[in-house]
GROMACS .gro file of C-alpha atoms in nm:
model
   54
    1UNK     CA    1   5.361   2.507  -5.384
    2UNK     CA    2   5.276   2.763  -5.164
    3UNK     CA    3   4.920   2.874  -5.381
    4UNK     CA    4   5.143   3.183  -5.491
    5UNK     CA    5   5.109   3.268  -5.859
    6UNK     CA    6   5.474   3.451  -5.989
    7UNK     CA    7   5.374   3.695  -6.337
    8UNK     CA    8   5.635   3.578  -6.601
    9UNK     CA    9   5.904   3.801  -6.704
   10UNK     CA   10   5.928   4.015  -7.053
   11UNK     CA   11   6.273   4.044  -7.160
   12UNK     CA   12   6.310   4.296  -7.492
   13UNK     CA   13   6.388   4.081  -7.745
   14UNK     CA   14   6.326   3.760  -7.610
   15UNK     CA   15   5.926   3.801  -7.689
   16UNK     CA   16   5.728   3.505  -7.674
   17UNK     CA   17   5.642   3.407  -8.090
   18UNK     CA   18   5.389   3.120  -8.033
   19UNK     CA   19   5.039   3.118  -7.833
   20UNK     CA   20   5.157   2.893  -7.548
   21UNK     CA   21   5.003   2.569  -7.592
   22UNK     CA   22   4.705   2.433  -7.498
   23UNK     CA   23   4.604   2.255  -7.135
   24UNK     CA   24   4.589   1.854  -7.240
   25UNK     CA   25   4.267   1.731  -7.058
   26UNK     CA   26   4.342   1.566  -6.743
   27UNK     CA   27   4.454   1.175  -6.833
   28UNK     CA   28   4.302   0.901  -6.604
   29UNK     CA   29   4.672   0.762  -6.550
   30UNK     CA   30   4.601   0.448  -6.763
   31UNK     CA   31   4.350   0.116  -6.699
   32UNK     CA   32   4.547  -0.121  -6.407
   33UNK     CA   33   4.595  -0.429  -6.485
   34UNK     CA   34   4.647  -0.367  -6.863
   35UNK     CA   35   4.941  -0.650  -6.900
   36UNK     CA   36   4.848  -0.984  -6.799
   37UNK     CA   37   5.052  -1.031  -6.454
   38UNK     CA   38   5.312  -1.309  -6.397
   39UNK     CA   39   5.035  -1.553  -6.323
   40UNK     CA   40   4.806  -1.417  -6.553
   41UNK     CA   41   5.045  -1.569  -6.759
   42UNK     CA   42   5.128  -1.871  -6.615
   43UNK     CA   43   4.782  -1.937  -6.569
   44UNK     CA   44   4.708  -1.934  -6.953
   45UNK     CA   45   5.053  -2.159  -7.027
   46UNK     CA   46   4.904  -2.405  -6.790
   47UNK     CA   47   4.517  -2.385  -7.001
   48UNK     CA   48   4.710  -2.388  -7.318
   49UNK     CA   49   4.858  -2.743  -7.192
   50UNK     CA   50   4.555  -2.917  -7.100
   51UNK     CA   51   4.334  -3.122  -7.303
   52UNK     CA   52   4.004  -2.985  -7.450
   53UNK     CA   53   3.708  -3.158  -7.241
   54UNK     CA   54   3.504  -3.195  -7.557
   0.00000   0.00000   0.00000
């Protein structure tokens, strides 16, 4: 928080066992607009209800 980096403590006995785990690469937070919204859907209710033109 404050750009202060704390070393970790070493308790005897409580040794780490495993290699701590590796940094996931940074995610993009997902694509917007994945789910079709409430008129999205609407909108395709109302298409499926309409005559073809041919």
């Amino acid at each position: 928080r404050q750009h202060q980096a704390v070393p970790r403590e070493q308790i005897p006995g409580f040794e780490p066992t495993q290699s701590p785990p590796d940094t996931p690469a940074p995610g993009t937070g997902g694509i917007k607009g994945k789910r079709p919204s409430k008129k999205d859907k609407l909108r395709a209710a109302a298409a499926a209800l309409q005559p073809p033109l041919d």
